[in-house]
CSV table of C-alpha atoms in Angstrom, one decimal:
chain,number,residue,atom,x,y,z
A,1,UNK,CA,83.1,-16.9,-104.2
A,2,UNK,CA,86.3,-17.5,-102.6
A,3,UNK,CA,89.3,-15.1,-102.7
A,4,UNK,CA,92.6,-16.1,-100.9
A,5,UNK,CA,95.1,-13.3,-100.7
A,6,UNK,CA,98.1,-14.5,-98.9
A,7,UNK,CA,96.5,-15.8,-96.2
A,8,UNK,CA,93.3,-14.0,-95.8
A,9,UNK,CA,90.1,-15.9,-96.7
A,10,UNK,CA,87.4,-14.0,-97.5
A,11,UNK,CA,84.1,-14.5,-99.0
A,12,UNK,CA,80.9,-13.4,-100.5
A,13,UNK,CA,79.1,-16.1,-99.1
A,14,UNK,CA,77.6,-16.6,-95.7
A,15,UNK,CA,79.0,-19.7,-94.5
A,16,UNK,CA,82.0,-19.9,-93.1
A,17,UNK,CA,85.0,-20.5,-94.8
A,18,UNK,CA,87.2,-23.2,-93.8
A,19,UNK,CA,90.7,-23.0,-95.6
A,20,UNK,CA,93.6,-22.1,-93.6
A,21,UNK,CA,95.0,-22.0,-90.1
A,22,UNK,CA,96.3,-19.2,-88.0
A,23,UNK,CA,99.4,-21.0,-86.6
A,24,UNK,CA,101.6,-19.5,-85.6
A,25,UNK,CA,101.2,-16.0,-85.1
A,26,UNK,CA,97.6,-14.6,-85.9
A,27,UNK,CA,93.9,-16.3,-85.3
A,28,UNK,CA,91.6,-14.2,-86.7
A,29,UNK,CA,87.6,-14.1,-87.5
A,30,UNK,CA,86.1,-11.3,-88.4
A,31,UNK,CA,83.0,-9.6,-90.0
A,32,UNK,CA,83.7,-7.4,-92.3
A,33,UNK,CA,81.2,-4.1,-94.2
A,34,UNK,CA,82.7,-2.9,-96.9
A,35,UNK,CA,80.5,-2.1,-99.5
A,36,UNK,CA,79.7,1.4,-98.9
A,37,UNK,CA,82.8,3.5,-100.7
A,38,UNK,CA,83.5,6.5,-100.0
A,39,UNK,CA,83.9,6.8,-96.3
A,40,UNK,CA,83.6,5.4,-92.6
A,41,UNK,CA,83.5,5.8,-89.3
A,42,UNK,CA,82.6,2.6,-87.0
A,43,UNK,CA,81.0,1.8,-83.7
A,44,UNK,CA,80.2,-1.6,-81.8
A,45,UNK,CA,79.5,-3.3,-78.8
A,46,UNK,CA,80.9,-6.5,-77.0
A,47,UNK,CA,82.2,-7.9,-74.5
A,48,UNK,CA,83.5,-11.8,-73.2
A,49,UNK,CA,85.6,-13.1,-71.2
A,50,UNK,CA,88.5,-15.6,-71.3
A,51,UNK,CA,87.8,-18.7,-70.1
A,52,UNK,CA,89.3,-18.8,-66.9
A,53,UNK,CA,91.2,-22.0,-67.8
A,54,UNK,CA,93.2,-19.9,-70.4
A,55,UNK,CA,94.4,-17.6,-67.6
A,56,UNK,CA,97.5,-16.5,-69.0
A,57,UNK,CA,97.3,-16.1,-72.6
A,58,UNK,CA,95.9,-12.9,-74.4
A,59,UNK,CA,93.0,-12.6,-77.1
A,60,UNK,CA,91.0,-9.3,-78.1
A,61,UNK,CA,87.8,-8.0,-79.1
A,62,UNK,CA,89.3,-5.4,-81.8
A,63,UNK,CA,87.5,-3.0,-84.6
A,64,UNK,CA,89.8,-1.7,-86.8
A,65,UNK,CA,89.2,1.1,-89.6
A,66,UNK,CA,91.2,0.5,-92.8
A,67,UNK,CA,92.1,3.5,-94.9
A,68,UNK,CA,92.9,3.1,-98.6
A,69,UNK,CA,96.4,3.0,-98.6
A,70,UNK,CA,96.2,0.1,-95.9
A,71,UNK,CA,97.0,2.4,-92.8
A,72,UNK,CA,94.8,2.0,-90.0
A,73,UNK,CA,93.5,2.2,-86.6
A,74,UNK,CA,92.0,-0.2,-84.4
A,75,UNK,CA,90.5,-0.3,-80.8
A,76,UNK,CA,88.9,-2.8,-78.8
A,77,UNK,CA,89.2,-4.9,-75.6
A,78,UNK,CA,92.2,-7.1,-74.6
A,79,UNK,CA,91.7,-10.1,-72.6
A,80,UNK,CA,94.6,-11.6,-70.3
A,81,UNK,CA,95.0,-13.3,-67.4
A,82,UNK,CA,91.6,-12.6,-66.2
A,83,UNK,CA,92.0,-9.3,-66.7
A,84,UNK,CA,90.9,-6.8,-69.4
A,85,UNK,CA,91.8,-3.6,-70.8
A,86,UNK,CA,90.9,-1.3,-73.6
A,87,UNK,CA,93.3,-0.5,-76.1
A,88,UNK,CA,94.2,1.0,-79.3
A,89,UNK,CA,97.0,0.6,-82.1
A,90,UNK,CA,97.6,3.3,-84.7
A,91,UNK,CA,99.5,1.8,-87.7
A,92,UNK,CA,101.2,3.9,-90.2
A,93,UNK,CA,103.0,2.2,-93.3
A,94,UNK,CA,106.0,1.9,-91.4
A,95,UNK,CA,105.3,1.8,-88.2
A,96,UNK,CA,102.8,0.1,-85.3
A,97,UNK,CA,102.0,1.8,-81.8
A,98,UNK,CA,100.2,1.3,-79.2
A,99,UNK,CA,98.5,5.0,-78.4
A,100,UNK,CA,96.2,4.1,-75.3
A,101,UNK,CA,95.9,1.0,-73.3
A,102,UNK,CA,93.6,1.6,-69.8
A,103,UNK,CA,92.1,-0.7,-67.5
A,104,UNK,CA,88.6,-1.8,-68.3
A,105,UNK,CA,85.8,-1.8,-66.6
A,106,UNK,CA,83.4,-5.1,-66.6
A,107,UNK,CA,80.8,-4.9,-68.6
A,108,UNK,CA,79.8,-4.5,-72.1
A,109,UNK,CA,81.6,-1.2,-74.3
A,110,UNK,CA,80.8,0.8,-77.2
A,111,UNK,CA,83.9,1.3,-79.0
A,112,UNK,CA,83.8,3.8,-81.7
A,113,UNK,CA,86.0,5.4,-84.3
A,114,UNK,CA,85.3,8.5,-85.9
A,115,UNK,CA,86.2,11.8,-87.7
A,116,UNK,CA,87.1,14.6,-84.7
A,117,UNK,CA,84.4,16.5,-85.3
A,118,UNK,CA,85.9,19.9,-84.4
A,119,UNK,CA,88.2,20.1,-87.1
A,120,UNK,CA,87.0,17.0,-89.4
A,121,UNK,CA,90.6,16.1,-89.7
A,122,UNK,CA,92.0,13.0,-87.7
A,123,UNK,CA,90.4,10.0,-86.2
A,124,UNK,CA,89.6,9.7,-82.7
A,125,UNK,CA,88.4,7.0,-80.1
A,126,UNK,CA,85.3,6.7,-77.9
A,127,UNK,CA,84.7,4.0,-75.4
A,128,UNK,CA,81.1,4.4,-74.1
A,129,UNK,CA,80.8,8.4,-75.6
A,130,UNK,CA,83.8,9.4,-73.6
A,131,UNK,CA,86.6,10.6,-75.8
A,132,UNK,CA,89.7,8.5,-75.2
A,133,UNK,CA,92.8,9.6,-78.0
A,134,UNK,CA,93.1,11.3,-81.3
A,135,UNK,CA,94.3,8.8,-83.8
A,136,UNK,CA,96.5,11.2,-85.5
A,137,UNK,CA,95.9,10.3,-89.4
A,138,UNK,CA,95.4,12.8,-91.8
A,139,UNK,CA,93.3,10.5,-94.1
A,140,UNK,CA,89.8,11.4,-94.9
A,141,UNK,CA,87.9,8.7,-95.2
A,142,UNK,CA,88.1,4.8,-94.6
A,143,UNK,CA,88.0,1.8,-97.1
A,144,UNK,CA,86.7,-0.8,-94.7
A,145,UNK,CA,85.5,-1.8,-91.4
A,146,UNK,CA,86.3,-5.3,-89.5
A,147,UNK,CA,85.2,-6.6,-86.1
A,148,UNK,CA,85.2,-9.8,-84.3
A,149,UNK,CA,88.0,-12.1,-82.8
A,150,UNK,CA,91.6,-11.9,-82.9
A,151,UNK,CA,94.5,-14.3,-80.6
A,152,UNK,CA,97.9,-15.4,-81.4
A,153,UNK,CA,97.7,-18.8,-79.6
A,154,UNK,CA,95.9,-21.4,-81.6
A,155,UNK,CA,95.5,-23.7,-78.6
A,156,UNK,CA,93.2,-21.1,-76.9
A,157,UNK,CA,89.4,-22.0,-76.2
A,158,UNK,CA,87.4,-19.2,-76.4
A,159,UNK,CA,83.6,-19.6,-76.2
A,160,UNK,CA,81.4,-18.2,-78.6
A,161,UNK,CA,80.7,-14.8,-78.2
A,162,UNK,CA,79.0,-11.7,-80.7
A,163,UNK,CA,80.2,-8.0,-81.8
A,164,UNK,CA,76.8,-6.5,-82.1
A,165,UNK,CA,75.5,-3.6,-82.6
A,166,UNK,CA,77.9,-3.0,-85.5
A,167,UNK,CA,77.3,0.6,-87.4
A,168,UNK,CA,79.2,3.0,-89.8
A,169,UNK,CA,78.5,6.1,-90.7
A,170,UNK,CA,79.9,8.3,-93.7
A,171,UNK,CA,81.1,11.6,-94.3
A,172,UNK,CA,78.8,13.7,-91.5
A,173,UNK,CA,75.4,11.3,-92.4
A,174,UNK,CA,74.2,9.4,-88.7
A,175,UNK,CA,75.5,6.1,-87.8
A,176,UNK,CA,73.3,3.0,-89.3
A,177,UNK,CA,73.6,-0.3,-89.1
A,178,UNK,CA,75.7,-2.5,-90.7
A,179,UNK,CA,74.0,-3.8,-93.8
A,180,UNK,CA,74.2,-6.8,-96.2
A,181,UNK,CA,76.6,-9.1,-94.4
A,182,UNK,CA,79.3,-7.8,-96.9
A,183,UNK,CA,82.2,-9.9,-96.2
A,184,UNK,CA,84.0,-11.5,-93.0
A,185,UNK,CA,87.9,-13.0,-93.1
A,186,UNK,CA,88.4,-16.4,-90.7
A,187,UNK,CA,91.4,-18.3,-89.9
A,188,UNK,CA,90.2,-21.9,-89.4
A,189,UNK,CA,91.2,-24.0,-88.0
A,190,UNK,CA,91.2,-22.8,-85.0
A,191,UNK,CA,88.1,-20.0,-85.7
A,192,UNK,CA,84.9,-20.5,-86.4
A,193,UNK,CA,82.5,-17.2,-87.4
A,194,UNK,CA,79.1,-16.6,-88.5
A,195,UNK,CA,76.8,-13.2,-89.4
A,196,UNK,CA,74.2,-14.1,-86.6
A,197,UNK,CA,72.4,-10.9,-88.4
A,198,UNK,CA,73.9,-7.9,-90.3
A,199,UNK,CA,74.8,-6.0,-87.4
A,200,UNK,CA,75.7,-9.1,-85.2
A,201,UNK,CA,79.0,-11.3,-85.5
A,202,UNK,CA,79.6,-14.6,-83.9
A,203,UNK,CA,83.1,-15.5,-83.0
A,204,UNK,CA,85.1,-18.4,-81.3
A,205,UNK,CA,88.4,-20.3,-81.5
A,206,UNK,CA,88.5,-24.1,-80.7
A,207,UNK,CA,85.0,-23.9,-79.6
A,208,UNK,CA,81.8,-24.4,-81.6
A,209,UNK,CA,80.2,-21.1,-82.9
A,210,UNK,CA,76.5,-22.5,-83.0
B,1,UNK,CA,99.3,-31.5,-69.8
B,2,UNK,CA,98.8,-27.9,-71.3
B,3,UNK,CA,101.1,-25.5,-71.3
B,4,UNK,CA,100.0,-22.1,-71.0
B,5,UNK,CA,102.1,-19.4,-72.7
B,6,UNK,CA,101.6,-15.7,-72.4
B,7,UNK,CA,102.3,-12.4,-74.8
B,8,UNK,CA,101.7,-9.0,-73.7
B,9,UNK,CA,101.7,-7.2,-70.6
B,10,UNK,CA,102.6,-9.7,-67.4
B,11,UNK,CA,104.3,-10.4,-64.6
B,12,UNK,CA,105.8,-13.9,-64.4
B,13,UNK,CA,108.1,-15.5,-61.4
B,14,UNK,CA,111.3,-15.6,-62.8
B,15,UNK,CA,111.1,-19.5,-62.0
B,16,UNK,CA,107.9,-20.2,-63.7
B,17,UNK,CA,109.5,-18.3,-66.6
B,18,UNK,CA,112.6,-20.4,-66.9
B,19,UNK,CA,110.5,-23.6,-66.6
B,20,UNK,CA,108.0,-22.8,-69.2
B,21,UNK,CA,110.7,-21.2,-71.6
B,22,UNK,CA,111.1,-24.0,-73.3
B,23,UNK,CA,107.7,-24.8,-74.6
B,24,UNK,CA,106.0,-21.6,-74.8
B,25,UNK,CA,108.7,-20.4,-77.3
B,26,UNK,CA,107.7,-22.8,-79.6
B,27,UNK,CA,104.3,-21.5,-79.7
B,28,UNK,CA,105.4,-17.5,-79.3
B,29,UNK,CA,107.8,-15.8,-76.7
B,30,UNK,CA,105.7,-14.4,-74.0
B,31,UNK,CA,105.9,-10.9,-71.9
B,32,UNK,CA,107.5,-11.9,-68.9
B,33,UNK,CA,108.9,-9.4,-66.4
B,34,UNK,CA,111.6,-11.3,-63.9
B,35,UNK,CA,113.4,-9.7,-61.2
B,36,UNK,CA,116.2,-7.4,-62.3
B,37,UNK,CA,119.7,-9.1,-61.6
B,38,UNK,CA,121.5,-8.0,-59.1
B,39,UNK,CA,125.0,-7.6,-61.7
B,40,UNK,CA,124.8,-4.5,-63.4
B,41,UNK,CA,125.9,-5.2,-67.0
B,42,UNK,CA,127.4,-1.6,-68.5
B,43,UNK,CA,124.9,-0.1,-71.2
B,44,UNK,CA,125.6,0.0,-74.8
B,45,UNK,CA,123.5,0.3,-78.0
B,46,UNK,CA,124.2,-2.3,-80.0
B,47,UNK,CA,124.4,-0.6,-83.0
B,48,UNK,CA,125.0,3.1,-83.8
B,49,UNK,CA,122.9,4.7,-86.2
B,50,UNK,CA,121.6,8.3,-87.2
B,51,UNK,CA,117.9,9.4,-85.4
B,52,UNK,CA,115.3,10.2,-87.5
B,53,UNK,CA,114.5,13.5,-85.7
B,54,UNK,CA,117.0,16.1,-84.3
B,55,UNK,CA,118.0,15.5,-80.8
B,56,UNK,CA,120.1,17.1,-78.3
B,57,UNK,CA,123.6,16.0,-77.9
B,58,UNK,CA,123.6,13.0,-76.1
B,59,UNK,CA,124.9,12.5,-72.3
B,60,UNK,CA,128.0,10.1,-71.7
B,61,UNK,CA,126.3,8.1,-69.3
B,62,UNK,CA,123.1,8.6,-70.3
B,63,UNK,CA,121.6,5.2,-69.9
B,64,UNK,CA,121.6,3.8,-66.7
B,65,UNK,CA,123.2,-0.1,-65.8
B,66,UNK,CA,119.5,-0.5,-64.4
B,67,UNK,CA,118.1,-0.6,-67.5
B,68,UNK,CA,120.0,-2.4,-69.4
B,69,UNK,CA,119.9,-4.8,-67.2
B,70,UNK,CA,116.2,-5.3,-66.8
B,71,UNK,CA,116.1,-4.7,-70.8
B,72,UNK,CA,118.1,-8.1,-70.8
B,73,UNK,CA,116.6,-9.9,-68.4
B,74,UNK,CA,113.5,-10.0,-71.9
B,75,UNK,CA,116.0,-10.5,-74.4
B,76,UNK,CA,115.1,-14.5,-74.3
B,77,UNK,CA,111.0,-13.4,-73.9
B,78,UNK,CA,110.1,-10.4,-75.6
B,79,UNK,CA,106.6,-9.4,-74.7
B,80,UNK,CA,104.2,-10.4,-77.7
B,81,UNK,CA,106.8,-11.1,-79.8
B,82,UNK,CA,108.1,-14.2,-81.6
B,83,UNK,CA,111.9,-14.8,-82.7
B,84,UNK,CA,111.9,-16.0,-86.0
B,85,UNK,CA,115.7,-16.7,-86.5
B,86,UNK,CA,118.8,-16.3,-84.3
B,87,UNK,CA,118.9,-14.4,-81.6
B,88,UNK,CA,117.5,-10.8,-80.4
B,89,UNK,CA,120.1,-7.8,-79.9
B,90,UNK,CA,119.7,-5.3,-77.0
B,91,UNK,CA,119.9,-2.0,-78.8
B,92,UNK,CA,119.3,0.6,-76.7
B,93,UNK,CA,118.2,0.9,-73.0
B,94,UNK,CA,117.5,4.1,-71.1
B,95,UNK,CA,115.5,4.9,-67.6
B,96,UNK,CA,113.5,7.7,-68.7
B,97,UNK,CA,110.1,9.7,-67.3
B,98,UNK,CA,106.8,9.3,-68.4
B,99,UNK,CA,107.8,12.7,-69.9
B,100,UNK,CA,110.7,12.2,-71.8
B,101,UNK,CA,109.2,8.9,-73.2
B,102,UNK,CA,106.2,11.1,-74.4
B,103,UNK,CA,108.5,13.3,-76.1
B,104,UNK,CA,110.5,10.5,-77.8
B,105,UNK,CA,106.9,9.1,-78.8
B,106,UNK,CA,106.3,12.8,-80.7
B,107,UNK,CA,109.8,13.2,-82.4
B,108,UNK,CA,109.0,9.7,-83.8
B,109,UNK,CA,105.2,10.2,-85.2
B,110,UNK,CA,106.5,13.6,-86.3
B,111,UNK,CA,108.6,11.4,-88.7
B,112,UNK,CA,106.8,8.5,-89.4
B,113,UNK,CA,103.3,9.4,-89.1
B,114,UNK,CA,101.0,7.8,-87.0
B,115,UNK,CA,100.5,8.1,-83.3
B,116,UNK,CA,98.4,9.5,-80.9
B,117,UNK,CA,96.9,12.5,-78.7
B,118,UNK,CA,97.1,12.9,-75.7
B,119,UNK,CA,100.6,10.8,-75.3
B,120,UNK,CA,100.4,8.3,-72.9
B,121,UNK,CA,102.1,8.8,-70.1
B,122,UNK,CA,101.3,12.7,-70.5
B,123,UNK,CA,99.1,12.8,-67.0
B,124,UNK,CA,102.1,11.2,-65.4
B,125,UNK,CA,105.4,12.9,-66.4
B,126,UNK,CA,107.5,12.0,-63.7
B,127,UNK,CA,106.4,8.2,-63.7
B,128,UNK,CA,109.5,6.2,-64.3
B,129,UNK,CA,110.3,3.9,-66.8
B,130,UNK,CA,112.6,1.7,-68.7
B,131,UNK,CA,112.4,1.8,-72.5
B,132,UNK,CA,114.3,-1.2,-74.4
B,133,UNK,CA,115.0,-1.3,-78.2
B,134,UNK,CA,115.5,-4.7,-79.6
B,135,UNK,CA,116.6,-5.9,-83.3
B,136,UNK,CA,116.1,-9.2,-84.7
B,137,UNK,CA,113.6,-11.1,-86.6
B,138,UNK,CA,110.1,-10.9,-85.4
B,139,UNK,CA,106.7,-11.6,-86.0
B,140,UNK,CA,105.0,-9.4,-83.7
B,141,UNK,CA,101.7,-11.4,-81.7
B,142,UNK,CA,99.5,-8.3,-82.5
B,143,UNK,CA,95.9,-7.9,-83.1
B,144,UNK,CA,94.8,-6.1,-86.7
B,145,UNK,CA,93.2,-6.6,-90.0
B,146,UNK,CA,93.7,-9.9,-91.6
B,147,UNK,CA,96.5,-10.3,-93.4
B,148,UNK,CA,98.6,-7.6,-92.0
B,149,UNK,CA,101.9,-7.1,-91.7
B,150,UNK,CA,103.6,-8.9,-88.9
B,151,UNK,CA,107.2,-8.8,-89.7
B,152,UNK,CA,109.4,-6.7,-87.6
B,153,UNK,CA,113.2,-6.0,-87.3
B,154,UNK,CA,113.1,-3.7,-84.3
B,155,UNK,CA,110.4,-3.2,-81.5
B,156,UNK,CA,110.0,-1.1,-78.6
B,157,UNK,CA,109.4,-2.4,-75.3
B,158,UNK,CA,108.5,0.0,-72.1
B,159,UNK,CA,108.7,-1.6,-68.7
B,160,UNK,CA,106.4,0.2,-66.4
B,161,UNK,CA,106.0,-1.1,-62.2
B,162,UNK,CA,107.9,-4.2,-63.7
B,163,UNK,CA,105.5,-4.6,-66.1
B,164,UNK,CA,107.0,-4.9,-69.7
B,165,UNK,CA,104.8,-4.5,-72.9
B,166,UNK,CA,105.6,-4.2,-76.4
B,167,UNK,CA,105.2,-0.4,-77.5
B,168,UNK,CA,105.8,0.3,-81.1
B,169,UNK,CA,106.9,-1.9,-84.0
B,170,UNK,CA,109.3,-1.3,-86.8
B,171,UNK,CA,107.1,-2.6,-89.9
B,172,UNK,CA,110.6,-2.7,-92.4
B,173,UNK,CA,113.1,-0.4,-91.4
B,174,UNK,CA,113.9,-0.2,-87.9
B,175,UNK,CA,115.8,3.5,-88.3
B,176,UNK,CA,111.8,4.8,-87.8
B,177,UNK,CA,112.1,3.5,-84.3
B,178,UNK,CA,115.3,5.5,-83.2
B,179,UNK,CA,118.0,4.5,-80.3
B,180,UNK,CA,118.3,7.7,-79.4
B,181,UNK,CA,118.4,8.8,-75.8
B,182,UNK,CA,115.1,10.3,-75.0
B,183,UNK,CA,116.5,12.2,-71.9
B,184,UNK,CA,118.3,14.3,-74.9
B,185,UNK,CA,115.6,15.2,-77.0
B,186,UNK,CA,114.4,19.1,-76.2
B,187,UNK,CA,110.8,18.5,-74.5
């Protein structure tokens, strides 16, 4: 079944959807677990790299958390001009910040976005089990989890590339994998996107997924 | 021949800049960072309004020529922003520390909500900076969840080792990002 909300495609199915383009401000595919209510946290792993012929332009490896009223916080990797750096944006209804943006290291990263478990009250951010910022929202549990691609250039070529090891985790259970391939939301053209398994999503822009 | 277009934190020759102006800003205005001008340009807000958080009373000459002038020198390439319709205002420009830009960053999430701990330019408080406030009408070249909100009518750019990158985003009102001076605000 295929919903279109203003831009967003997203579907119950497993192949892609190919219905709308991201110019000119936001290419986008990402997988998306959603069907557990009631509360999440969220971990993954990637990492990729620009292709060095796109030095210059930006793209990221985000996961974002979504709360109910549409708030929410996102972290990831941020390619550009060869280089890369982690980063997070905490969005409030009225407002977008940055609230960390560091150098990365090479290498794959676990990002991961959970309840501060001293006082169970706001979000923070781990990059590889190292605490990195408090996300400072009051909310108490999530709606939904996405991860994959995003860029703003839709003449970028990105190669194909996975978030794996994609979890969540409610209330104060253990993290398990993402399950059931729930839902993902692609731009295309320029994205392509496919669930190479529940816990692994493929992601490209201009650039064959399979 | 493809043109390659930036957004985001960079640092562009002012020559490559000009040159690529032209066709990058029909895909997205870039981050670019030239070298300040040598004319210092006096520093005004462009527009007056009331903060959203109490603040000291403000100095006379409390933003420097400096920074207005190297807030300017983006007005035509806002980092990861794209200018939807006429042209981008200067605000508010100040040269501020890694400490008073901190504080400004509280005041506001005390306010609007969101934010972050620890600040981020709390392990370097006397680090300084230039913080820009520009109107007009953006879409903001930002990551997030699909669909979201990427209109803007103010944004928040801070320029650190001549590095400019967009800061903070107005979603509808830009009151919730404030001009005031942040060398004003009680730390």
């Amino acid at each position: 079944m295929l919903i279109s909300l203003a831009g967003l495609v997203r579907t119950s199915d497993v192949d892609p959807v190919r219905a709308v383009s991201c110019a000119p401000s936001h290419c986008y595919s990402h997988g998306i677990e959603n069907s557990v209510a009631n509360g999440y946290a969220g971990t993954k792993n990637t990492h990729w790299v620009l292709d060095v012929n796109n030095s210059g332009s930006v793209a990221w490896a985000p996961m974002w958390l979504v709360f109910p009223d549409g708030h929410w916080v996102e972290v990831g990797t941020r390619y550009e001009n060869g280089l890369e750096r982690h980063y997070s944006w905490n969005c409030s209804a009225v407002q977008c910040d940055y609230i960390w943006n560091a150098v990365a290291s090479l290498g794959n990263h676990v990002y991961r976005i959970g309840r501060n478990t001293s006082d169970n009250s706001d979000w923070d951010i781990y990059v590889d089990g190292d605490f990195k910022v408090t996300a400072l929202n009051n909310w108490t549990y999530g709606d939904w989890l996405g991860a994959g691609y995003d860029s703003t250039n839709p003449n970028l070529h990105v190669d194909a590339f996975a978030t794996y090891d994609l979890k969540y985790k409610t209330g104060n259970g253990s993290f398990q994998d993402w399950a059931g391939k729930d839902d993902f939301a692609l731009a295309d053209p320029p994205n392509c996107g496919f669930w190479n398994s529940a816990t692994s999503w493929w992601a490209a822009e201009n650039e064959p997924c399979v | 021949m493809r043109v390659i277009c930036r957004t985001g934190a960079v640092a562009v020759l002012f020559a490559f800049a000009a040159a690529s102006l032209g066709a990058c800003s029909a895909l997205y205005a870039g981050a670019t960072t030239a070298p300040l001008p040598t004319t210092a340009t006096p520093t005004a807000a462009a527009d007056v309004e009331v903060p959203t958080f109490a603040s000291e009373p403000s100095s006379a000459d409390s933003s420097t020529a400096a920074a207005t002038a190297a807030c300017s020198a983006l007005l035509d390439n806002i980092p990861s922003v794209q200018l939807n319709s006429g042209k981008a205002t200067l605000a508010a420009s100040y040269e501020v520390t890694g400490a008073q830009l901190d504080t400004y960053f509280a005041r506001m999430h005390e306010t609007n909500g969101g934010g972050g701990s620890p600040l981020p330019w709390e392990d370097k408080p006397n680090k300084q900076l230039t913080m820009c406030i520009f109107d007009g009408d953006f879409t903001t070249l930002t990551p997030g969840p699909p669909g979201h909100d990427t209109s803007s009518p103010r944004v928040l750019v801070v320029i650190e080792d001549g590095l400019a990158d967009l800061w903070s985003i107005a979603l509808e009102d830009r009151s919730v990002i404030p001009t005031t001076d942040p060398a004003t605000l009680r730390q």
